[in-house]
Amino acid sequence: MRQPVRLFGTPLSNYYNKVKIALIELERPFTEVLHLPGEQWPDKGSPSGKIPFLETADGFIYESQAIVEYLEDTTPNYSCYPARAMEKARCRELIQTIELYIELPARRLYPAAFWGRPCRQNLADDALQEISHGLRILGRRTLFSPWIGGNNFTHADAVAWAHLTTVNNALRALKQPDVLSEVLPNIHNYLKHALTRPSIERADNDLRQAWHNRNQNTTS
């Protein structure tokens, strides 16, 4: 029996959506608890104050990749990793590449893109340069046939959709060049194809609804 868990965070978070997609794909029963970054949680939850974090029968877990690995370890007969060791390593390479070399530099743009903060052009230029470099690294490993690592959907696809969609939305909001398609010409077709996966379709719908609710609350 798969033990139910509780996922804390918000669909506005790409890292939250990464974990949510993993939960759906691994067919783990879960409930969602709205929890914004920095909100206090007594003694437990997320020591860093970041989201997402997961409440399990064994205790709390924070950091999205640690959560994904826990879900893999505690879900018998299901996996979103390839079976062979080298292919599994390649999948983890893709995850690390996206998160460290693309999403991390892009985070400097998010306050301006999503929360209306000012953005200096030199900051945007530096971020674009780093994002482009990360995309070129990613391009040396991606297959898009049809999934990022080959024929089968993996955790790397959940990560790619969650982060690359967010990066793309940030660039569009700030009217910056579309460096994603400049470096990876088929990336937008891939992201569109990802929406055919029910787990990603659900995450996308919930994300859109969360933004709609936030915008309504802001203007009301």
PDB file of C-alpha atoms in Angstrom:
ATOM      1  CA  MET A   1       0.000   0.000   0.000  1.00  0.00           C
ATOM      2  CA  ARG A   2       1.298   3.415  -0.954  1.00  0.00           C
ATOM      3  CA  GLN A   3       1.205   5.691   2.070  1.00  0.00           C
ATOM      4  CA  PRO A   4      -0.545   9.030   1.426  1.00  0.00           C
ATOM      5  CA  VAL A   5       1.547  12.174   1.788  1.00  0.00           C
ATOM      6  CA  ARG A   6       0.918  15.913   1.998  1.00  0.00           C
ATOM      7  CA  LEU A   7       2.631  18.341  -0.377  1.00  0.00           C
ATOM      8  CA  PHE A   8       3.154  21.868   0.953  1.00  0.00           C
ATOM      9  CA  GLY A   9       3.703  24.822  -1.348  1.00  0.00           C
ATOM     10  CA  THR A  10       1.968  26.544  -4.235  1.00  0.00           C
ATOM     11  CA  PRO A  11       1.453  25.730  -7.924  1.00  0.00           C
ATOM     12  CA  LEU A  12       3.151  29.069  -8.647  1.00  0.00           C
ATOM     13  CA  SER A  13       6.450  27.317  -7.798  1.00  0.00           C
ATOM     14  CA  ASN A  14       8.202  25.375 -10.542  1.00  0.00           C
ATOM     15  CA  TYR A  15       9.916  23.175  -7.938  1.00  0.00           C
ATOM     16  CA  TYR A  16       6.527  22.414  -6.394  1.00  0.00           C
ATOM     17  CA  ASN A  17       5.256  21.371  -9.827  1.00  0.00           C
ATOM     18  CA  LYS A  18       8.276  19.140 -10.349  1.00  0.00           C
ATOM     19  CA  VAL A  19       7.369  17.188  -7.206  1.00  0.00           C
ATOM     20  CA  LYS A  20       3.656  17.225  -7.978  1.00  0.00           C
ATOM     21  CA  ILE A  21       4.244  15.665 -11.395  1.00  0.00           C
ATOM     22  CA  ALA A  22       6.388  12.966  -9.776  1.00  0.00           C
ATOM     23  CA  LEU A  23       3.612  12.179  -7.289  1.00  0.00           C
ATOM     24  CA  ILE A  24       1.060  11.840 -10.072  1.00  0.00           C
ATOM     25  CA  GLU A  25       3.335   9.750 -12.271  1.00  0.00           C
ATOM     26  CA  LEU A  26       4.217   7.396  -9.412  1.00  0.00           C
ATOM     27  CA  GLU A  27       0.524   7.154  -8.518  1.00  0.00           C
ATOM     28  CA  ARG A  28       1.104   8.234  -4.942  1.00  0.00           C
ATOM     29  CA  PRO A  29      -1.990   9.445  -3.071  1.00  0.00           C
ATOM     30  CA  PHE A  30      -1.410  13.000  -1.888  1.00  0.00           C
ATOM     31  CA  THR A  31      -3.139  16.137  -0.749  1.00  0.00           C
ATOM     32  CA  GLU A  32      -1.971  19.677  -1.406  1.00  0.00           C
ATOM     33  CA  VAL A  33      -1.586  22.256   1.337  1.00  0.00           C
ATOM     34  CA  LEU A  34      -1.150  25.898   0.310  1.00  0.00           C
ATOM     35  CA  HIS A  35       2.035  27.187   1.913  1.00  0.00           C
ATOM     36  CA  LEU A  36       3.933  30.239   0.712  1.00  0.00           C
ATOM     37  CA  PRO A  37       7.725  30.645   0.913  1.00  0.00           C
ATOM     38  CA  GLY A  38       8.937  32.004   4.214  1.00  0.00           C
ATOM     39  CA  GLU A  39       5.796  31.105   6.165  1.00  0.00           C
ATOM     40  CA  GLN A  40       6.609  29.608   9.545  1.00  0.00           C
ATOM     41  CA  TRP A  41       6.079  25.930  10.205  1.00  0.00           C
ATOM     42  CA  PRO A  42       6.695  24.816  13.808  1.00  0.00           C
ATOM     43  CA  ASP A  43       9.980  22.917  14.183  1.00  0.00           C
ATOM     44  CA  LYS A  44       9.493  20.906  11.006  1.00  0.00           C
ATOM     45  CA  GLY A  45       8.587  21.325   7.380  1.00  0.00           C
ATOM     46  CA  SER A  46      11.339  23.238   5.657  1.00  0.00           C
ATOM     47  CA  PRO A  47      14.297  24.454   7.747  1.00  0.00           C
ATOM     48  CA  SER A  48      15.264  26.782   4.888  1.00  0.00           C
ATOM     49  CA  GLY A  49      11.789  28.314   4.693  1.00  0.00           C
ATOM     50  CA  LYS A  50      11.596  27.264   1.044  1.00  0.00           C
ATOM     51  CA  ILE A  51       8.924  25.263  -0.718  1.00  0.00           C
ATOM     52  CA  PRO A  52       8.026  22.588  -1.532  1.00  0.00           C
ATOM     53  CA  PHE A  53       8.216  20.237   1.398  1.00  0.00           C
ATOM     54  CA  LEU A  54       6.538  16.903   1.966  1.00  0.00           C
ATOM     55  CA  GLU A  55       4.901  15.417   5.052  1.00  0.00           C
ATOM     56  CA  THR A  56       5.178  11.624   5.155  1.00  0.00           C
ATOM     57  CA  ALA A  57       4.575   8.875   7.707  1.00  0.00           C
ATOM     58  CA  ASP A  58       8.343   8.974   8.295  1.00  0.00           C
ATOM     59  CA  GLY A  59       8.558  12.734   8.835  1.00  0.00           C
ATOM     60  CA  PHE A  60       9.082  15.881   6.768  1.00  0.00           C
ATOM     61  CA  ILE A  61      11.348  16.219   3.715  1.00  0.00           C
ATOM     62  CA  TYR A  62      12.409  19.411   1.977  1.00  0.00           C
ATOM     63  CA  GLU A  63      14.436  20.093  -1.213  1.00  0.00           C
ATOM     64  CA  SER A  64      12.658  18.912  -4.341  1.00  0.00           C
ATOM     65  CA  GLN A  65      15.233  16.366  -5.509  1.00  0.00           C
ATOM     66  CA  ALA A  66      15.410  14.753  -2.066  1.00  0.00           C
ATOM     67  CA  ILE A  67      11.617  14.466  -2.169  1.00  0.00           C
ATOM     68  CA  VAL A  68      11.693  12.855  -5.617  1.00  0.00           C
ATOM     69  CA  GLU A  69      14.326  10.339  -4.506  1.00  0.00           C
ATOM     70  CA  TYR A  70      12.285   9.500  -1.396  1.00  0.00           C
ATOM     71  CA  LEU A  71       9.211   8.903  -3.546  1.00  0.00           C
ATOM     72  CA  GLU A  72      11.226   6.627  -5.816  1.00  0.00           C
ATOM     73  CA  ASP A  73      12.591   4.672  -2.844  1.00  0.00           C
ATOM     74  CA  THR A  74       9.156   4.204  -1.270  1.00  0.00           C
ATOM     75  CA  THR A  75       7.070   3.377  -4.344  1.00  0.00           C
ATOM     76  CA  PRO A  76       7.513  -0.322  -5.156  1.00  0.00           C
ATOM     77  CA  ASN A  77       7.190  -1.426  -8.772  1.00  0.00           C
ATOM     78  CA  TYR A  78       6.937   2.122 -10.101  1.00  0.00           C
ATOM     79  CA  SER A  79       9.705   4.379 -11.341  1.00  0.00           C
ATOM     80  CA  CYS A  80      10.198   7.416 -13.526  1.00  0.00           C
ATOM     81  CA  TYR A  81      13.877   6.612 -13.907  1.00  0.00           C
ATOM     82  CA  PRO A  82      15.259   4.370 -16.670  1.00  0.00           C
ATOM     83  CA  ALA A  83      16.143   0.851 -15.572  1.00  0.00           C
ATOM     84  CA  ARG A  84      19.759   0.771 -16.778  1.00  0.00           C
ATOM     85  CA  ALA A  85      22.387   2.455 -14.603  1.00  0.00           C
ATOM     86  CA  MET A  86      23.910   4.577 -17.371  1.00  0.00           C
ATOM     87  CA  GLU A  87      20.537   5.768 -18.636  1.00  0.00           C
ATOM     88  CA  LYS A  88      19.537   6.628 -15.071  1.00  0.00           C
ATOM     89  CA  ALA A  89      22.756   8.618 -14.705  1.00  0.00           C
ATOM     90  CA  ARG A  90      21.998  10.461 -17.956  1.00  0.00           C
ATOM     91  CA  CYS A  91      18.538  11.325 -16.608  1.00  0.00           C
ATOM     92  CA  ARG A  92      20.085  12.778 -13.461  1.00  0.00           C
ATOM     93  CA  GLU A  93      22.592  14.687 -15.589  1.00  0.00           C
ATOM     94  CA  LEU A  94      19.708  16.349 -17.413  1.00  0.00           C
ATOM     95  CA  ILE A  95      18.043  17.295 -14.137  1.00  0.00           C
ATOM     96  CA  GLN A  96      21.234  18.809 -12.749  1.00  0.00           C
ATOM     97  CA  THR A  97      21.992  20.652 -15.983  1.00  0.00           C
ATOM     98  CA  ILE A  98      18.550  22.262 -16.133  1.00  0.00           C
ATOM     99  CA  GLU A  99      18.485  23.246 -12.484  1.00  0.00           C
ATOM    100  CA  LEU A 100      22.057  24.450 -12.065  1.00  0.00           C
ATOM    101  CA  TYR A 101      22.890  25.981 -15.449  1.00  0.00           C
ATOM    102  CA  ILE A 102      19.511  27.262 -16.693  1.00  0.00           C
ATOM    103  CA  GLU A 103      16.974  27.677 -13.879  1.00  0.00           C
ATOM    104  CA  LEU A 104      19.406  29.029 -11.293  1.00  0.00           C
ATOM    105  CA  PRO A 105      20.653  31.997 -13.366  1.00  0.00           C
ATOM    106  CA  ALA A 106      17.108  32.633 -14.583  1.00  0.00           C
ATOM    107  CA  ARG A 107      15.896  33.056 -10.991  1.00  0.00           C
ATOM    108  CA  ARG A 108      17.478  36.500 -10.944  1.00  0.00           C
ATOM    109  CA  LEU A 109      14.815  37.580 -13.444  1.00  0.00           C
ATOM    110  CA  TYR A 110      11.794  36.216 -11.571  1.00  0.00           C
ATOM    111  CA  PRO A 111      11.242  39.120  -9.126  1.00  0.00           C
ATOM    112  CA  ALA A 112      10.887  41.513 -12.060  1.00  0.00           C
ATOM    113  CA  ALA A 113       9.082  39.127 -14.392  1.00  0.00           C
ATOM    114  CA  PHE A 114       6.485  37.814 -11.947  1.00  0.00           C
ATOM    115  CA  TRP A 115       6.331  40.222  -9.021  1.00  0.00           C
ATOM    116  CA  GLY A 116       6.793  43.622 -10.632  1.00  0.00           C
ATOM    117  CA  ARG A 117      10.205  44.457  -9.194  1.00  0.00           C
ATOM    118  CA  PRO A 118      12.625  46.645 -11.202  1.00  0.00           C
ATOM    119  CA  CYS A 119      15.136  44.855 -13.409  1.00  0.00           C
ATOM    120  CA  ARG A 120      18.464  46.352 -14.447  1.00  0.00           C
ATOM    121  CA  GLN A 121      19.368  45.654 -18.055  1.00  0.00           C
ATOM    122  CA  ASN A 122      22.883  44.541 -17.153  1.00  0.00           C
ATOM    123  CA  LEU A 123      21.391  41.935 -14.809  1.00  0.00           C
ATOM    124  CA  ALA A 124      19.127  40.702 -17.606  1.00  0.00           C
ATOM    125  CA  ASP A 125      22.043  40.596 -20.050  1.00  0.00           C
ATOM    126  CA  ASP A 126      24.184  38.587 -17.642  1.00  0.00           C
ATOM    127  CA  ALA A 127      21.331  36.166 -16.938  1.00  0.00           C
ATOM    128  CA  LEU A 128      20.653  35.693 -20.652  1.00  0.00           C
ATOM    129  CA  GLN A 129      24.289  34.897 -21.282  1.00  0.00           C
ATOM    130  CA  GLU A 130      24.345  32.273 -18.536  1.00  0.00           C
ATOM    131  CA  ILE A 131      21.003  30.787 -19.604  1.00  0.00           C
ATOM    132  CA  SER A 132      22.247  30.492 -23.203  1.00  0.00           C
ATOM    133  CA  HIS A 133      25.384  28.743 -21.976  1.00  0.00           C
ATOM    134  CA  GLY A 134      23.281  26.298 -19.961  1.00  0.00           C
ATOM    135  CA  LEU A 135      21.008  25.625 -22.925  1.00  0.00           C
ATOM    136  CA  ARG A 136      24.013  24.792 -25.083  1.00  0.00           C
ATOM    137  CA  ILE A 137      25.174  22.294 -22.459  1.00  0.00           C
ATOM    138  CA  LEU A 138      21.679  20.813 -22.328  1.00  0.00           C
ATOM    139  CA  GLY A 139      21.594  20.552 -26.110  1.00  0.00           C
ATOM    140  CA  ARG A 140      24.555  18.174 -26.058  1.00  0.00           C
ATOM    141  CA  ARG A 141      22.497  15.633 -24.115  1.00  0.00           C
ATOM    142  CA  THR A 142      18.879  16.125 -25.222  1.00  0.00           C
ATOM    143  CA  LEU A 143      17.258  13.719 -27.668  1.00  0.00           C
ATOM    144  CA  PHE A 144      13.628  14.904 -27.938  1.00  0.00           C
ATOM    145  CA  SER A 145      12.597  11.552 -29.369  1.00  0.00           C
ATOM    146  CA  PRO A 146       9.969  12.383 -28.251  1.00  0.00           C
ATOM    147  CA  TRP A 147      11.031  12.882 -24.606  1.00  0.00           C
ATOM    148  CA  ILE A 148      14.086  14.756 -23.468  1.00  0.00           C
ATOM    149  CA  GLY A 149      16.143  11.612 -22.860  1.00  0.00           C
ATOM    150  CA  GLY A 150      14.670   9.287 -25.463  1.00  0.00           C
ATOM    151  CA  ASN A 151      11.547   7.179 -25.912  1.00  0.00           C
ATOM    152  CA  ASN A 152      10.252   7.213 -22.347  1.00  0.00           C
ATOM    153  CA  PHE A 153       8.982   9.890 -19.983  1.00  0.00           C
ATOM    154  CA  THR A 154      11.245  10.378 -16.956  1.00  0.00           C
ATOM    155  CA  HIS A 155      11.738  12.744 -14.043  1.00  0.00           C
ATOM    156  CA  ALA A 156      13.932  14.798 -16.378  1.00  0.00           C
ATOM    157  CA  ASP A 157      10.831  15.637 -18.412  1.00  0.00           C
ATOM    158  CA  ALA A 158       8.967  16.812 -15.317  1.00  0.00           C
ATOM    159  CA  VAL A 159      11.951  19.014 -14.480  1.00  0.00           C
ATOM    160  CA  ALA A 160      12.309  20.275 -18.051  1.00  0.00           C
ATOM    161  CA  TRP A 161       8.665  21.267 -18.357  1.00  0.00           C
ATOM    162  CA  ALA A 162       8.454  22.890 -14.912  1.00  0.00           C
ATOM    163  CA  HIS A 163      11.634  24.939 -15.232  1.00  0.00           C
ATOM    164  CA  LEU A 164      11.885  25.712 -18.935  1.00  0.00           C
ATOM    165  CA  THR A 165       8.270  26.870 -19.067  1.00  0.00           C
ATOM    166  CA  THR A 166       8.972  29.202 -16.146  1.00  0.00           C
ATOM    167  CA  VAL A 167      12.142  30.532 -17.764  1.00  0.00           C
ATOM    168  CA  ASN A 168      10.292  31.077 -21.038  1.00  0.00           C
ATOM    169  CA  ASN A 169       7.462  32.927 -19.283  1.00  0.00           C
ATOM    170  CA  ALA A 170       9.965  35.144 -17.462  1.00  0.00           C
ATOM    171  CA  LEU A 171      11.759  36.080 -20.675  1.00  0.00           C
ATOM    172  CA  ARG A 172       8.475  36.878 -22.398  1.00  0.00           C
ATOM    173  CA  ALA A 173       7.250  39.006 -19.485  1.00  0.00           C
ATOM    174  CA  LEU A 174      10.447  41.064 -19.610  1.00  0.00           C
ATOM    175  CA  LYS A 175      10.397  41.234 -23.441  1.00  0.00           C
ATOM    176  CA  GLN A 176      13.805  39.567 -23.631  1.00  0.00           C
ATOM    177  CA  PRO A 177      15.074  37.518 -26.597  1.00  0.00           C
ATOM    178  CA  ASP A 178      13.776  33.953 -26.893  1.00  0.00           C
ATOM    179  CA  VAL A 179      17.126  32.330 -26.203  1.00  0.00           C
ATOM    180  CA  LEU A 180      15.444  28.952 -25.640  1.00  0.00           C
ATOM    181  CA  SER A 181      14.459  28.553 -29.277  1.00  0.00           C
ATOM    182  CA  GLU A 182      17.630  30.293 -30.486  1.00  0.00           C
ATOM    183  CA  VAL A 183      19.758  27.572 -28.880  1.00  0.00           C
ATOM    184  CA  LEU A 184      17.268  24.660 -29.026  1.00  0.00           C
ATOM    185  CA  PRO A 185      15.037  25.257 -32.080  1.00  0.00           C
ATOM    186  CA  ASN A 186      12.626  22.415 -31.231  1.00  0.00           C
ATOM    187  CA  ILE A 187      12.185  23.294 -27.554  1.00  0.00           C
ATOM    188  CA  HIS A 188       8.733  24.847 -27.897  1.00  0.00           C
ATOM    189  CA  ASN A 189       7.421  21.826 -29.810  1.00  0.00           C
ATOM    190  CA  TYR A 190       8.787  19.667 -26.998  1.00  0.00           C
ATOM    191  CA  LEU A 191       7.100  21.759 -24.293  1.00  0.00           C
ATOM    192  CA  LYS A 192       3.841  21.604 -26.227  1.00  0.00           C
ATOM    193  CA  HIS A 193       4.180  17.823 -26.542  1.00  0.00           C
ATOM    194  CA  ALA A 194       4.790  17.589 -22.782  1.00  0.00           C
ATOM    195  CA  LEU A 195       1.265  18.890 -22.201  1.00  0.00           C
ATOM    196  CA  THR A 196      -0.103  15.657 -23.703  1.00  0.00           C
ATOM    197  CA  ARG A 197       1.052  13.943 -20.517  1.00  0.00           C
ATOM    198  CA  PRO A 198      -1.893  13.970 -18.024  1.00  0.00           C
ATOM    199  CA  SER A 199       0.374  14.775 -15.070  1.00  0.00           C
ATOM    200  CA  ILE A 200       1.811  17.831 -16.813  1.00  0.00           C
ATOM    201  CA  GLU A 201      -1.573  18.898 -18.143  1.00  0.00           C
ATOM    202  CA  ARG A 202      -2.894  18.878 -14.564  1.00  0.00           C
ATOM    203  CA  ALA A 203       0.113  20.825 -13.260  1.00  0.00           C
ATOM    204  CA  ASP A 204      -0.291  23.375 -16.064  1.00  0.00           C
ATOM    205  CA  ASN A 205      -4.014  23.843 -15.406  1.00  0.00           C
ATOM    206  CA  ASP A 206      -3.402  24.285 -11.677  1.00  0.00           C
ATOM    207  CA  LEU A 207      -0.600  26.771 -12.385  1.00  0.00           C
ATOM    208  CA  ARG A 208      -2.850  28.853 -14.632  1.00  0.00           C
ATOM    209  CA  GLN A 209      -5.607  28.819 -12.019  1.00  0.00           C
ATOM    210  CA  ALA A 210      -3.168  29.871  -9.291  1.00  0.00           C
ATOM    211  CA  TRP A 211      -2.012  32.850 -11.366  1.00  0.00           C
ATOM    212  CA  HIS A 212      -5.620  33.759 -12.119  1.00  0.00           C
ATOM    213  CA  ASN A 213      -6.469  33.679  -8.399  1.00  0.00           C
ATOM    214  CA  ARG A 214      -3.381  35.730  -7.511  1.00  0.00           C
ATOM    215  CA  ASN A 215      -4.175  38.379 -10.123  1.00  0.00           C
ATOM    216  CA  GLN A 216      -7.762  38.622  -8.923  1.00  0.00           C
ATOM    217  CA  ASN A 217      -6.635  39.034  -5.332  1.00  0.00           C
ATOM    218  CA  THR A 218      -4.116  41.685  -6.371  1.00  0.00           C
ATOM    219  CA  THR A 219      -6.671  43.788  -8.247  1.00  0.00           C
ATOM    220  CA  SER A 220      -9.589  43.361  -5.823  1.00  0.00           C
TER     221      SER A 220
END
